[in-house]
Every structure is written in structure tokens, then in C-alpha cells.
GROMACS .gro file of C-alpha atoms in nm:
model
  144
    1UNK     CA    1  -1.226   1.158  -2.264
    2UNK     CA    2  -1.397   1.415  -2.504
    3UNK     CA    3  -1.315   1.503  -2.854
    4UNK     CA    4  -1.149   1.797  -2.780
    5UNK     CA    5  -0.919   1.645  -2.478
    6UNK     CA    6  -0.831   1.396  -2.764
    7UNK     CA    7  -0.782   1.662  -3.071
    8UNK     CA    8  -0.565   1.886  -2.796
    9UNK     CA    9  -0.318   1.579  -2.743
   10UNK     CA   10  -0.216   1.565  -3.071
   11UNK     CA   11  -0.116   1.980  -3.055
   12UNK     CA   12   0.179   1.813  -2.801
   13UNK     CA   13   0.247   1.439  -2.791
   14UNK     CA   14   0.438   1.333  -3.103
   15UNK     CA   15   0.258   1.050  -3.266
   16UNK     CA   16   0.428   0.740  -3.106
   17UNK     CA   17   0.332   0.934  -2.786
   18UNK     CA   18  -0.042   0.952  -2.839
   19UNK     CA   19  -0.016   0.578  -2.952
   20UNK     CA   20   0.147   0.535  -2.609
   21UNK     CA   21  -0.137   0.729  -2.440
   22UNK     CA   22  -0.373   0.556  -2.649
   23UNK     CA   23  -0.294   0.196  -2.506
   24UNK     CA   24  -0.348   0.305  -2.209
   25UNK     CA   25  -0.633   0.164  -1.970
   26UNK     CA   26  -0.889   0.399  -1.995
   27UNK     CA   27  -0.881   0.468  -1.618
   28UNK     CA   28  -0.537   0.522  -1.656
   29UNK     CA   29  -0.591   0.770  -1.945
   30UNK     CA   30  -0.855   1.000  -1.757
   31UNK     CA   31  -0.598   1.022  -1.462
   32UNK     CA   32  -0.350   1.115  -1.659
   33UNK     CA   33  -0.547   1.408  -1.823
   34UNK     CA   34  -0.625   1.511  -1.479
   35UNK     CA   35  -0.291   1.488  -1.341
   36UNK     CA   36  -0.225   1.734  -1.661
   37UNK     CA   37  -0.511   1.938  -1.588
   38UNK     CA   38  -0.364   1.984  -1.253
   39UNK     CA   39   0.018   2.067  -1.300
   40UNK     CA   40  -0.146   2.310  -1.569
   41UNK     CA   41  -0.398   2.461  -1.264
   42UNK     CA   42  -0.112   2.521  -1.089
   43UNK     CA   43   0.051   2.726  -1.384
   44UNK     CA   44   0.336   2.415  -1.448
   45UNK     CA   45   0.434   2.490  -1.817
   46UNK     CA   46   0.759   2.232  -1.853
   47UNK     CA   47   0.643   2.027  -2.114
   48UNK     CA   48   0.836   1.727  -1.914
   49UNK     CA   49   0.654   1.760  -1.650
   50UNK     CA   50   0.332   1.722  -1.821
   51UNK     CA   51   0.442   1.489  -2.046
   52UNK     CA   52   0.525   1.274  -1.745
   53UNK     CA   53   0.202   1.358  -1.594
   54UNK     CA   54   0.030   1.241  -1.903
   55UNK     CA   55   0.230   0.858  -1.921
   56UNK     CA   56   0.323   0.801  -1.534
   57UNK     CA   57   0.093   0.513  -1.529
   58UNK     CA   58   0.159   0.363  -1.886
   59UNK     CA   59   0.318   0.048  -1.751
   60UNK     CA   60   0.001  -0.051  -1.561
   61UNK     CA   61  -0.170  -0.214  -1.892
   62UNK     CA   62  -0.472  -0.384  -1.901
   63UNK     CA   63  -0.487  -0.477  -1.522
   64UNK     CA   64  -0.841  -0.527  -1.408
   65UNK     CA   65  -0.990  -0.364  -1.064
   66UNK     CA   66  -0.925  -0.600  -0.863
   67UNK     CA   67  -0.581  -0.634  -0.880
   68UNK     CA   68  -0.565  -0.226  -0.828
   69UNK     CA   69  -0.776  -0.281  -0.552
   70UNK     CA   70  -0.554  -0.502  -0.405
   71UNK     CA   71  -0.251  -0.282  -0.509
   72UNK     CA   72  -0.388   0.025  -0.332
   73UNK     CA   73  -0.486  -0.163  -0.024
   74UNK     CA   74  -0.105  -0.317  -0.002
   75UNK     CA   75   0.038   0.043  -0.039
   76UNK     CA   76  -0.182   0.159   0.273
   77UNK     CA   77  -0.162  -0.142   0.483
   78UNK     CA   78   0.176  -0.296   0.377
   79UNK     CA   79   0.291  -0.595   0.106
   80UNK     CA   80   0.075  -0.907   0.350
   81UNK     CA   81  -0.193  -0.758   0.132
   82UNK     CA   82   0.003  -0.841  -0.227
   83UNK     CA   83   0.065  -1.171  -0.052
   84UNK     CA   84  -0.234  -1.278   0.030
   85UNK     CA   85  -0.408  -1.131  -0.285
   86UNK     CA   86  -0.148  -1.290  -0.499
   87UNK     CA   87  -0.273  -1.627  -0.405
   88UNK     CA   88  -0.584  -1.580  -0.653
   89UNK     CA   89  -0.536  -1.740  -0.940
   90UNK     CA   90  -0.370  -1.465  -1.215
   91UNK     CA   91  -0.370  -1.196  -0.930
   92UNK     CA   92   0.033  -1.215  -0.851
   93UNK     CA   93   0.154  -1.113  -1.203
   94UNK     CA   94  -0.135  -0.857  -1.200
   95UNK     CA   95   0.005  -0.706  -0.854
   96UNK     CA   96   0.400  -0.746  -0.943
   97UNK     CA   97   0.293  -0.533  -1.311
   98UNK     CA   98   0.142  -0.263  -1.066
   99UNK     CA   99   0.419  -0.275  -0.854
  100UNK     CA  100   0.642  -0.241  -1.105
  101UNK     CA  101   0.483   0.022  -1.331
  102UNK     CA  102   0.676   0.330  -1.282
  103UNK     CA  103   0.971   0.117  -1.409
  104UNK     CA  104   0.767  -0.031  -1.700
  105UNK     CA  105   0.623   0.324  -1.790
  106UNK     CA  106   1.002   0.503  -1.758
  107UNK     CA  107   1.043   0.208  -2.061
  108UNK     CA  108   0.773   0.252  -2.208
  109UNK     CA  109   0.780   0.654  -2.201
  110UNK     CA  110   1.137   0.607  -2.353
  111UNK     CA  111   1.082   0.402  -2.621
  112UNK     CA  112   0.834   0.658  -2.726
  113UNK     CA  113   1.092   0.890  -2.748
  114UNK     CA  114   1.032   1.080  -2.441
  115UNK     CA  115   1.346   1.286  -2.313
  116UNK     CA  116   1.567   1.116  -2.035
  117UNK     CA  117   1.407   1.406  -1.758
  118UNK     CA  118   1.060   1.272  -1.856
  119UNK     CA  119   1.165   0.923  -1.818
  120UNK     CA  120   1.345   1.005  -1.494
  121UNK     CA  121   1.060   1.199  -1.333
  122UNK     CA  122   0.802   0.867  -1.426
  123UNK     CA  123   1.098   0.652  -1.274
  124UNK     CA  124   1.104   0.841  -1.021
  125UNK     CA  125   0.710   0.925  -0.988
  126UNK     CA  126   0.692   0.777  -0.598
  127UNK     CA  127   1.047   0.881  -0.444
  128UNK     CA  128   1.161   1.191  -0.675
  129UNK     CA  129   1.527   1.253  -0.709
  130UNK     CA  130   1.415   1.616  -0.907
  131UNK     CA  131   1.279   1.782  -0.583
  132UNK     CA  132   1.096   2.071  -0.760
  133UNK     CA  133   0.938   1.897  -1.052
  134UNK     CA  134   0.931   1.547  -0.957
  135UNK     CA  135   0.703   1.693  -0.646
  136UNK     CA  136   0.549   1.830  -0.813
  137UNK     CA  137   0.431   1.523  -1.050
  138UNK     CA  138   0.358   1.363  -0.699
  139UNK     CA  139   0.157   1.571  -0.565
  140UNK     CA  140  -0.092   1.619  -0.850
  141UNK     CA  141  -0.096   1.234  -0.901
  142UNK     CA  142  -0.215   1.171  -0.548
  143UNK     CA  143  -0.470   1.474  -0.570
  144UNK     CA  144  -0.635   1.266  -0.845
   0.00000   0.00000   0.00000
């Protein structure tokens, strides 16, 4: 993340935001500044939206890649994966955080004082009940 990505969060994200943003993994930061980037390419303006484009992955933490290795490969080839993976010593509480993270980020994202249709919309991020927006928070997450 540059300077200037940085110095522009602060022109939006209230300060217990940013601190929000700023425990983020930094994986997790750089996709959510691309997920931003992209609602934005695709003229989204709704300061919810982006604000839950921003945090959506908050509730992931500090989890190493292997455990989101093993996440992604149990969301593409079904929960055997998280079963076997989680027999690794410290790999099943890595894998349930991931699993649980929209959950743990709508938290998160609240107690940051994000309104209730941001929180929703993260709650929401992989089945949303806000067809228009919540779509379109999906679809720029999985195009980065």
C-alpha cells in the first residue's frame, strides 16, 4: 500500500475505522483497496458499499497461508478439505476463523461504528440479502 492509498483513507474512514483497516493482514488490506478500486471502476459511489468493500475480510486476522490455502481449496472442492487440513496441528481454529470471517468482520465492522447496511452487506458478503449492492460487493471481491 503506498502513501497516498494510506493518506486517501483517512479523507473517508473515521479513525476507529482506519485502526480497523490497519489490523488487518496485509494481504487482506491490498484486497480490500482493490475491491474499492473496483466498485469505484465501476462508478459505485455508496459510501457503504465501499466501506464494506474496504473491511469484508477484517475477521480473517493474522491467519497464515496455509490455512487460506486450505480454506480456498475446501470452498472449491467441498469441507473433506477443512477436515483433513484441520488435523495439522493449529490448522482447525485457523480454518473455523476463515470460515467464520464474514461474521467476525460484520462484528468487527460494527464495533467500529460502521452503519447496520455496511455490517449487513459484510454479513452478507457470500449470499447477499441486498441484491443490487450486496452483488455488487461480490462480484468485485471475487474479481480480486
Amino acid at each position: 500500500m503506498g502513501a497516498d492509498e494510506r493518506a486517501g483513507l483517512a479523507d473517508w474512514l473515521t479513525p476507529t475505522q482506519l485502526a480497523l483497516f490497519d489490523s488487518m493482514h496485509v494481504a487482506d488490506r491490498r484486497h480490500g483497496l482493490d475491491v474499492v478500486a473496483t466498485l469505484r471502476s465501476e462508478a459505485v459511489a455508496d459510501s457503504d458499499v465501499l466501506l464494506a468493500g474496504l473491511l469484508h475480510d477484517a475477521g480473517k486476522g493474522l491467519t497464515g497461508v496455509w490455512p487460506r490455502v486450505a480454506h480456498s481449496l475446501g470452498q472449491a472442492y467441498g469441507p473433506w478439505v477443512w477436515r483433513v487440513a484441520g488435523a495439522l496441528p493449529e490448522m482447525a481454529a485457523a480454518i473455523d476463523r476463515l470460515r467464520a470471517h464474514a461474521e467476525t468482520s460484520a462484528t468487527l465492522a460494527a464495533a467500529a461504528g460502521c452503519s447496520a447496511r455496511t455490517v449487513e452487506l459484510i454479513r452478507h458478503q457470500d449470499a447477499p440479502i441486498d441484491l443490487e449492492a450486496g452483488r455488487l460487493l461480490q462480484l468485485a471481491d471475487e474479481a480480486n
